[in-house]
Coordinates of C-alpha atoms in Angstrom, one line a residue:
M784 CA 74.4 148.7 174.9
P785 CA 76.4 149.7 171.8
A786 CA 74.6 150.0 169.1
P787 CA 76.8 147.8 166.6
R788 CA 77.0 144.8 168.6
H789 CA 73.2 145.3 168.8
A790 CA 72.9 145.2 165.0
W791 CA 75.1 142.1 164.5
H792 CA 73.2 140.2 167.0
R793 CA 69.9 140.8 165.1
A794 CA 71.7 139.7 161.8
A795 CA 72.4 136.3 163.0
H796 CA 68.7 135.8 163.1
R797 CA 68.7 137.2 159.5
G798 CA 70.9 134.3 158.0
P799 CA 74.2 133.0 158.0
W800 CA 76.7 134.1 160.3
W801 CA 79.2 135.4 157.3
T802 CA 76.4 137.7 156.3
A803 CA 76.5 139.5 159.2
V804 CA 80.2 140.4 158.9
P805 CA 80.2 144.1 157.6
G806 CA 82.3 145.3 154.7
T807 CA 84.2 143.5 152.0
L808 CA 85.2 140.7 154.2
G809 CA 81.6 139.9 154.4
S810 CA 81.0 139.6 151.0
F811 CA 84.1 138.0 150.2
L812 CA 83.3 135.0 152.9
S813 CA 79.4 135.0 151.4
V814 CA 81.2 134.4 147.9
L815 CA 83.5 131.9 149.2
L816 CA 81.3 129.7 151.7
R817 CA 77.7 129.5 149.8
P818 CA 79.2 126.7 147.3
A819 CA 80.8 125.0 149.9
A820 CA 77.7 125.2 151.9
A821 CA 75.6 123.8 149.1
L822 CA 78.4 121.1 148.4
V823 CA 77.9 119.8 152.1
A824 CA 74.3 119.8 151.8
A825 CA 74.2 118.1 148.5
S826 CA 76.6 115.4 149.8
A827 CA 74.7 114.9 153.2
L828 CA 71.6 114.1 150.7
M829 CA 73.2 111.9 148.4
A830 CA 74.8 109.8 151.5
G831 CA 71.3 109.5 152.5
S832 CA 70.1 108.1 149.5
V833 CA 72.4 105.8 149.2
T834 CA 72.2 104.3 152.8
Q835 CA 68.1 104.2 152.2
L836 CA 69.0 102.1 148.8
T837 CA 71.2 99.8 150.2
I838 CA 68.6 99.2 153.1
H839 CA 66.0 98.7 150.3
Q840 CA 67.9 96.2 148.3
A841 CA 68.9 94.2 151.4
A842 CA 65.5 93.9 152.5
L843 CA 64.8 92.7 148.7
D844 CA 67.7 90.2 148.9
A845 CA 65.9 88.4 151.9
A846 CA 62.9 88.4 151.0
A847 CA 64.0 86.6 147.4
V848 CA 66.0 84.5 149.7
A849 CA 63.0 83.6 151.9
T850 CA 60.5 83.0 148.8
R851 CA 63.2 80.3 147.1
A852 CA 63.3 78.8 150.5
A853 CA 59.6 78.6 150.8
E854 CA 59.4 77.4 147.0
E855 CA 62.0 74.7 147.7
A856 CA 60.4 73.5 150.9
Q857 CA 57.1 73.3 148.6
R858 CA 58.6 71.5 146.1
Q859 CA 60.1 69.4 148.7
A860 CA 56.8 68.6 149.9
A861 CA 55.2 68.2 146.4
V862 CA 57.9 65.6 145.8
A863 CA 57.7 63.6 149.4
A864 CA 53.7 63.5 148.8
A865 CA 54.2 62.4 145.0
E866 CA 56.6 59.6 146.5
R867 CA 54.2 58.6 149.2
R868 CA 51.3 58.2 146.7
R869 CA 53.8 56.6 144.2
V870 CA 54.5 53.8 147.1
A871 CA 50.7 53.9 148.3
Q872 CA 49.7 53.2 144.6
A873 CA 52.5 50.3 144.2
A874 CA 51.4 48.7 147.1
D875 CA 47.7 48.8 146.1
T876 CA 48.6 47.6 142.9
E877 CA 50.8 44.7 144.0
R878 CA 47.9 43.8 146.5
L879 CA 45.2 43.7 143.8
S880 CA 46.8 42.5 141.6
G881 CA 47.7 39.5 144.0
Q882 CA 44.3 39.0 145.2
A883 CA 43.2 39.2 141.5
T884 CA 46.1 36.3 140.4
A885 CA 44.4 34.1 143.5
Y886 CA 41.3 34.6 142.1
L887 CA 42.2 33.5 138.7
A888 CA 44.1 30.9 139.8
H889 CA 41.0 29.5 141.9
H890 CA 39.0 29.7 138.9
R891 CA 41.5 27.7 136.9
R892 CA 41.6 24.8 139.3
V893 CA 38.0 24.7 139.7
A894 CA 37.6 24.5 135.8
R895 CA 40.1 21.9 135.6
Q896 CA 38.8 19.9 138.3
T897 CA 35.2 20.0 136.7
A898 CA 36.8 19.1 133.3
L899 CA 38.6 16.2 134.7
S900 CA 35.1 15.0 136.5
A901 CA 33.4 15.5 133.3
V902 CA 36.2 13.3 131.4
A903 CA 35.7 10.6 134.4
T904 CA 32.1 10.6 133.9
A905 CA 32.3 10.4 130.4
D906 CA 34.8 7.2 130.6
G907 CA 32.1 5.6 132.8
V908 CA 29.1 5.9 130.2
T909 CA 31.4 4.8 127.4
A910 CA 32.4 1.5 129.1
G911 CA 28.8 0.4 129.2
P912 CA 26.8 -0.9 126.5
L913 CA 27.3 1.9 123.8
E914 CA 25.2 -0.6 121.3
L915 CA 22.1 0.5 123.1
A916 CA 22.4 4.5 122.5
P917 CA 21.2 6.5 119.4
A918 CA 24.8 6.4 117.3
D919 CA 24.4 10.2 116.9
Q920 CA 24.4 10.6 120.8
V921 CA 27.4 8.8 121.1
A922 CA 29.5 10.3 118.3
S923 CA 28.3 13.9 120.0
L924 CA 29.8 12.8 123.2
D925 CA 33.1 11.2 121.5
A926 CA 33.6 14.5 119.6
A927 CA 33.0 16.7 123.2
V928 CA 35.4 14.4 125.1
A929 CA 38.2 14.8 122.3
E930 CA 37.4 18.7 122.6
L931 CA 37.6 18.8 126.2
A932 CA 40.7 16.7 126.3
Q933 CA 42.6 19.1 123.8
L934 CA 41.5 21.9 125.7
L935 CA 42.5 20.8 128.9
D936 CA 46.1 19.9 127.3
Q937 CA 46.2 23.8 125.9
T938 CA 44.9 25.0 129.4
P939 CA 47.5 24.6 132.1
D940 CA 47.1 23.9 135.9
A941 CA 47.2 27.1 137.9
D942 CA 50.2 26.1 139.6
V943 CA 51.9 25.0 136.5
A944 CA 50.9 28.6 134.7
L945 CA 52.4 30.4 137.8
T946 CA 55.5 28.9 138.0
A947 CA 56.0 29.2 134.2
A948 CA 55.5 32.8 134.2
A949 CA 57.7 33.3 137.4
N950 CA 60.4 31.1 135.9
A951 CA 60.1 33.2 132.9
A952 CA 59.9 36.4 134.7
R953 CA 63.6 35.1 136.2
A954 CA 64.9 34.4 133.3
T955 CA 64.3 37.9 131.6
G956 CA 65.3 39.8 134.6
T957 CA 62.3 41.3 135.2
P958 CA 62.8 43.9 138.0
G959 CA 62.1 42.4 141.3
A960 CA 62.2 38.6 140.2
T961 CA 65.2 36.9 141.9
D962 CA 66.0 33.3 142.3
S963 CA 67.5 33.9 145.9
G964 CA 64.0 34.5 147.7
T965 CA 64.6 38.0 147.9
T966 CA 63.0 41.3 146.1
E967 CA 65.1 43.6 144.1
P968 CA 63.5 47.0 143.7
S969 CA 63.4 48.4 140.4
A970 CA 65.5 51.6 139.3
G971 CA 62.1 53.6 139.5
A972 CA 60.6 51.7 142.7
P973 CA 60.1 53.7 145.9
A974 CA 62.4 52.4 148.7
A975 CA 59.3 52.8 151.1
V976 CA 58.1 49.3 149.4
E977 CA 59.4 46.7 151.6
P978 CA 60.4 43.4 150.3
A979 CA 57.7 41.4 152.5
A980 CA 54.7 43.4 150.6
V981 CA 55.6 41.2 147.8
A982 CA 56.8 37.9 148.8
E983 CA 54.9 37.2 151.7
P984 CA 51.6 35.4 151.3
L985 CA 48.8 38.2 150.3
P986 CA 45.8 37.8 152.1
V987 CA 42.6 37.5 149.6
V988 CA 39.7 37.1 152.0
P989 CA 37.1 38.0 151.2
L990 CA 38.3 39.3 147.6
A991 CA 36.2 42.2 147.4
D992 CA 38.6 44.0 145.6
A993 CA 39.6 41.4 143.4
V994 CA 35.9 40.9 142.4
R995 CA 35.3 44.5 141.9
L996 CA 38.5 44.9 140.0
I997 CA 38.2 41.8 137.5
S998 CA 34.1 42.5 137.2
S999 CA 34.5 46.0 136.6
G1000 CA 35.6 44.9 132.9
R1001 CA 39.0 44.1 133.1
H1002 CA 38.2 40.6 132.0
A1003 CA 36.4 41.7 128.7
P1004 CA 37.8 39.7 125.8
A1005 CA 41.0 41.5 124.3
S1006 CA 40.8 43.7 121.3
P1007 CA 42.2 42.3 118.0
P1008 CA 46.1 42.4 117.8
D1009 CA 46.0 45.4 115.5
Q1010 CA 43.6 47.3 118.1
Q1011 CA 44.8 46.3 121.5
T1012 CA 45.9 48.5 124.0
T1013 CA 47.8 48.9 127.3
D1014 CA 46.3 51.8 129.2
P1015 CA 44.9 50.5 132.6
V1016 CA 41.7 50.1 133.6
V1017 CA 41.0 52.0 136.8
P1018 CA 39.2 49.9 139.4
P1019 CA 36.1 51.6 141.2
T1020 CA 36.1 54.0 143.6
E1021 CA 35.9 51.4 146.6
S1022 CA 39.4 49.5 145.7
R1023 CA 41.3 53.0 145.5
S1024 CA 43.7 54.0 148.1
D1025 CA 43.1 56.5 150.8
T1026 CA 45.5 59.4 148.5
G1027 CA 42.8 59.3 146.1
D1028 CA 44.8 58.3 143.4
A1029 CA 43.7 55.0 141.8
P1030 CA 46.1 52.1 141.8
T1031 CA 47.7 51.1 138.3
V1032 CA 46.5 47.5 137.3
L1033 CA 47.1 45.7 134.3
P1034 CA 44.4 44.4 131.6
L1035 CA 43.4 41.0 132.2
A1036 CA 43.3 39.9 128.3
P1037 CA 43.0 36.2 127.5
H1038 CA 46.4 34.6 127.1
P1039 CA 47.7 35.5 123.7
R1040 CA 48.0 31.7 122.1
R1041 CA 44.3 31.4 122.5
A1042 CA 41.3 33.6 121.7
P1043 CA 38.5 33.5 124.2
S1044 CA 35.6 30.9 123.6
G1045 CA 33.0 32.0 125.7
P1046 CA 31.4 35.0 127.6
P1047 CA 33.4 36.4 130.3
L1048 CA 33.2 35.1 133.8
G1049 CA 33.2 37.4 136.9
P1050 CA 30.9 36.0 139.6
V1051 CA 31.3 36.9 143.2
L1052 CA 32.5 34.1 145.3
A1053 CA 30.9 32.5 147.9
A1054 CA 32.4 31.8 151.1
A1055 CA 32.9 28.3 150.6
D1056 CA 34.4 29.2 147.3
T1057 CA 37.2 31.4 148.7
P1058 CA 40.5 30.7 147.1
T1059 CA 43.4 30.5 149.4
A1060 CA 46.2 33.0 149.5
L1061 CA 48.8 33.0 146.6
S1062 CA 52.2 32.1 147.9
G1063 CA 54.5 29.3 147.3
P1064 CA 58.4 29.0 146.7
A1065 CA 57.5 28.7 143.0
T1066 CA 56.2 32.3 143.0
A1067 CA 58.2 33.6 145.8
A1068 CA 60.3 37.2 145.3
V1069 CA 58.3 37.5 141.6
P1070 CA 55.8 40.4 141.8
A1071 CA 52.3 39.8 141.8
T1072 CA 52.1 42.2 139.1
T1073 CA 54.4 40.3 137.0
L1074 CA 52.6 37.1 137.5
L1075 CA 49.3 38.5 136.9
A1076 CA 50.4 40.1 133.5
N1077 CA 52.1 36.6 132.3
A1078 CA 50.4 33.8 133.7
D1079 CA 48.4 31.8 131.9
L1080 CA 45.5 32.0 133.8
S1081 CA 42.6 34.1 131.7
L1082 CA 39.5 33.5 132.7
Q1083 CA 37.7 33.2 129.5
D1084 CA 39.9 30.1 129.2
S1085 CA 38.5 28.7 132.3
Q1086 CA 34.9 29.4 131.5
A1087 CA 35.5 27.7 128.0
L1088 CA 36.7 24.6 130.0
T1089 CA 34.1 24.9 132.5
E1090 CA 31.4 25.2 129.7
L1091 CA 32.6 22.2 127.6
A1092 CA 32.9 20.3 130.6
G1093 CA 29.2 20.8 131.4
R1094 CA 28.3 20.1 127.6
V1095 CA 30.2 16.7 128.2
V1096 CA 28.4 16.0 131.5
E1097 CA 25.5 16.8 129.6
L1098 CA 25.9 14.9 126.3
S1099 CA 27.0 11.8 129.2
A1100 CA 23.8 12.1 130.7
Q1101 CA 21.7 11.8 127.5
V1102 CA 23.8 8.8 126.4
Q1103 CA 23.3 7.3 130.0
A1104 CA 19.4 7.9 130.0
S1105 CA 19.5 5.9 126.4
I1106 CA 21.3 3.2 127.6
D1107 CA 19.3 3.1 131.0
E1108 CA 16.1 2.8 128.8
A1109 CA 17.2 0.4 126.1
L1110 CA 18.3 -1.5 129.6
A1111 CA 15.0 -0.9 131.0
A1112 CA 13.3 -1.8 127.8
R1113 CA 15.1 -4.9 127.6
K1114 CA 14.7 -6.1 131.1
A1115 CA 10.7 -5.2 130.7
A1116 CA 10.7 -7.2 127.5
E1117 CA 12.6 -10.3 128.9
L1118 CA 10.4 -10.1 131.8
A1119 CA 7.2 -9.9 129.5
R1120 CA 8.6 -13.0 127.5
A1121 CA 9.5 -14.8 131.1
Q1122 CA 5.6 -14.1 131.9
E1123 CA 4.5 -15.1 128.8
A1124 CA 6.3 -18.2 128.8
A1125 CA 5.2 -19.0 132.3
A1126 CA 1.6 -17.8 131.3
A1127 CA 2.1 -20.4 128.1
A1128 CA 3.6 -23.1 130.1
A1129 CA 0.7 -22.7 132.6
R1130 CA -1.8 -22.4 129.3
A1131 CA 0.0 -25.8 128.2
A1132 CA -0.2 -27.7 131.3
R1133 CA -4.0 -26.8 131.7
N1134 CA -4.7 -27.8 128.1
A1135 CA -2.9 -30.9 128.5
D1136 CA -5.0 -31.6 131.6
R1137 CA -8.2 -30.9 129.6
A1138 CA -6.9 -32.9 126.7
A1139 CA -6.1 -35.6 128.3
A1140 CA -9.9 -35.5 130.1
A1141 CA -11.0 -35.0 126.4
D1142 CA -9.0 -38.4 125.6
T1143 CA -11.2 -40.5 128.2
F1144 CA -14.5 -39.7 126.0
P1145 CA -15.6 -41.8 123.1
N1146 CA -14.6 -40.5 119.8
G1147 CA -17.4 -38.1 118.6
G1148 CA -18.5 -37.6 122.7
I1149 CA -16.4 -34.9 124.1
P1150 CA -18.6 -32.5 126.3
P1151 CA -18.1 -28.9 125.0
A1152 CA -16.6 -28.1 128.4
Y1153 CA -13.4 -30.3 127.4
L1154 CA -13.1 -28.4 124.2
C1155 CA -11.7 -24.7 123.5
G1156 CA -12.1 -22.2 120.7
V1157 CA -10.0 -19.8 118.9
D1158 CA -9.6 -16.1 118.9
F1159 CA -9.7 -15.6 115.0
Q1160 CA -12.7 -17.5 114.3
R1161 CA -16.1 -18.3 116.4
G1162 CA -17.7 -21.4 116.3
V1163 CA -14.2 -23.2 116.0
Q1164 CA -14.3 -26.1 118.6
L1165 CA -11.1 -28.3 119.1
R1166 CA -9.1 -30.2 121.9
C1167 CA -7.8 -27.7 123.9
D1168 CA -4.1 -28.0 123.0
V1169 CA -5.1 -28.6 119.4
A1170 CA -7.0 -25.1 119.7
A1171 CA -3.4 -23.4 121.1
A1172 CA -1.6 -25.0 117.7
L1173 CA -4.2 -23.5 115.9
E1174 CA -3.6 -20.2 117.4
A1175 CA -0.2 -20.3 116.7
L1176 CA -0.4 -21.7 113.1
N1177 CA -2.7 -18.7 112.3
R1178 CA -0.5 -16.2 113.7
D1179 CA 2.6 -17.5 111.4
Y1180 CA 0.4 -17.4 108.4
R1181 CA -0.9 -14.0 109.1
R1182 CA 2.8 -12.6 109.7
D1183 CA 3.9 -14.3 106.3
T1184 CA 0.6 -13.2 104.2
G1185 CA -1.3 -10.9 106.3
R1186 CA -4.2 -12.9 106.1
T1187 CA -6.3 -14.9 108.3
L1188 CA -6.9 -18.9 107.9
Q1189 CA -10.2 -19.4 107.5
V1190 CA -11.9 -22.9 109.3
A1191 CA -14.4 -25.0 107.4
S1192 CA -14.7 -27.7 109.9
S1193 CA -13.4 -28.5 113.2
Y1194 CA -14.6 -31.0 115.9
R1195 CA -17.8 -33.5 114.7
T1196 CA -20.0 -34.9 117.1
A1197 CA -20.4 -38.8 116.1
E1198 CA -24.0 -37.6 115.0
Q1199 CA -22.6 -35.1 112.6
Q1200 CA -19.9 -37.6 111.4
A1201 CA -22.6 -40.0 110.7
A1202 CA -24.5 -37.9 108.6
L1203 CA -21.6 -36.6 106.3
H1204 CA -20.8 -39.9 105.9
E1205 CA -24.4 -40.9 105.0
E1206 CA -24.2 -37.5 102.8
K1207 CA -20.4 -37.9 101.1
G1208 CA -20.1 -41.7 101.5
G1209 CA -16.3 -42.8 101.0
L1210 CA -14.9 -39.3 101.2
A1211 CA -16.2 -39.1 104.6
A1212 CA -15.0 -42.0 107.6
T1213 CA -17.3 -43.4 109.3
A1214 CA -18.4 -42.3 112.7
G1215 CA -16.2 -43.1 115.6
T1216 CA -13.3 -43.3 113.1
S1217 CA -12.2 -39.5 112.4
N1218 CA -10.0 -37.5 113.9
H1219 CA -12.6 -34.7 113.6
G1220 CA -14.4 -36.7 116.6
R1221 CA -11.2 -36.7 118.7
G1222 CA -11.1 -33.0 118.4
Q1223 CA -7.6 -33.0 116.5
A1224 CA -8.1 -32.1 113.0
I1225 CA -9.4 -29.1 110.8
D1226 CA -10.6 -28.7 107.3
L1227 CA -9.5 -25.2 105.9
A1228 CA -11.2 -23.3 103.1
G1229 CA -9.2 -22.2 100.1
A1230 CA -6.9 -24.7 100.4
G1231 CA -7.3 -26.6 97.1
S1232 CA -10.1 -28.8 95.6
L1233 CA -10.4 -32.8 95.6
G1234 CA -7.1 -33.8 94.0
Q1235 CA -5.5 -30.2 93.8
Y1236 CA -2.0 -29.7 94.9
D1237 CA -1.0 -26.2 93.5
A1238 CA -3.3 -23.6 96.0
P1239 CA -1.2 -21.4 97.4
L1240 CA -2.6 -22.2 100.7
Y1241 CA -1.5 -25.5 100.6
L1242 CA 1.9 -24.8 99.4
W1243 CA 2.3 -22.6 102.6
L1244 CA 1.1 -25.1 104.6
R1245 CA 3.2 -27.8 103.4
A1246 CA 6.6 -25.6 104.2
H1247 CA 5.4 -24.1 107.6
A1248 CA 2.4 -26.1 108.8
G1249 CA 4.9 -28.4 110.8
D1250 CA 6.5 -25.6 112.5
E1251 CA 3.4 -25.6 114.8
G1252 CA 3.2 -29.5 114.9
W1253 CA 0.5 -29.5 112.2
R1254 CA 0.5 -32.5 109.6
H1255 CA -1.2 -33.6 106.5
P1256 CA -2.1 -37.6 106.5
S1257 CA 0.6 -38.9 104.1
Y1258 CA -2.3 -41.2 102.8
M1259 CA -4.4 -38.4 101.4
E1260 CA -0.9 -36.9 99.9
P1261 CA -0.5 -37.8 96.0
G1262 CA 0.1 -41.6 95.2
G1263 CA -1.2 -42.1 98.8
A1264 CA -4.5 -44.2 99.1
G1265 CA -6.7 -41.3 99.4
P1266 CA -9.0 -39.6 99.7
Y1267 CA -7.0 -36.6 98.5
E1268 CA -8.3 -33.8 100.3
P1269 CA -5.6 -30.9 100.4
W1270 CA -7.3 -28.8 102.9
H1271 CA -7.6 -31.5 105.8
W1272 CA -5.1 -31.0 108.6
E1273 CA -4.4 -33.0 111.7
Y1274 CA -2.3 -31.9 114.8
G1275 CA -0.8 -35.1 117.2
T1276 CA -2.0 -37.8 115.1
R1277 CA -0.2 -40.5 113.3
D1278 CA -1.3 -42.5 110.0

């Protein structure tokens, strides 16, 4: 094989083809083609880089679009979740507000009924004989009844308060309150809240949510006007919605025109005390939250009404007890007087029978069994009816002077009278003629001496002895035939 051809062939394996061209032509080609080759290589490299950058930017753009789409989806999901929570929260708030309003209305109705019953009780008591009761008790009852009547005027009935709140809400254009019976959602209200959730009756059995809501502190007395806050109070965990967020509730402060007049009231209702649902044409289409915020149904006012009613009932019972006690005492006194009168009549009848029997015996010869004594002095013996009259005379004397009569002589036997006549002569009657012998005469110590008519006892006897049937014989009075004995007094005799 020729050597030149073999040499060219070997050169192809050592570099580009133009390097194998011999001579000047090869050198020219080498000079001419090297830059072109470099340019081509550079162009190819640049084109590859541009392509790679374009693909990378497209990938970045696609990733950014996907990120924005994901972020938008997340945002929309968050908005939807927030909307769902807001709808659930609004429903919880409306439900709790309706239950709480029904709870307050129930207590207001019970309080007013209790107060009206207390007023009726007081009226029944004051219609009786109040003059038998102590004046201070009657005055306290009158003041309490007047205060209760004034508080009743200031504390409206539940239906009146709810109707007024509903009318005020409609008049001021409160969102959700209409006259047509439909509920208009407010601008920011969720569309998912149906009108039926507001306008239809709200179940309140067993009122567990409302009781927990109120007893958790929302019924506490309001702060002074310059310190009041409108921050909602979060009810207990049990009454929260399933979303975990607490419903917004309105504070149950006392009505602004009256300060609370008693401690908070928040007992758990018994089954028999469970109020009815909050419904009716007057409050239809008015949100329960509006009724709860504006209705004059504060627990403090209802509690004050109930407490004052209890006070009126208590005072009425005291006055009635005093009247009953006085009536019982009066009845007992009347019974005692009747019994005493009956006993006195029986004694008088017995005394009359014994007196009639004593009169059958001769003067100075009455047996002791037909005579009677007196309680205030031993040894006195008189005809029984005369002894009773002397007891009465002594009671009068003790009442007026504080002293007791002293009897110097009473019944005398014929022998005693004869001895006295023998002793005193004409100053003593002969036996068988003296009223001492009939048991109808007494001699009183301290009534004065012979012919003395100015002793205090004699003067008292002249003024009062006749009230009990006693008399001083006229012949013994000054100017009479005598003897002048101011101490000698007789019963049932004639001159």
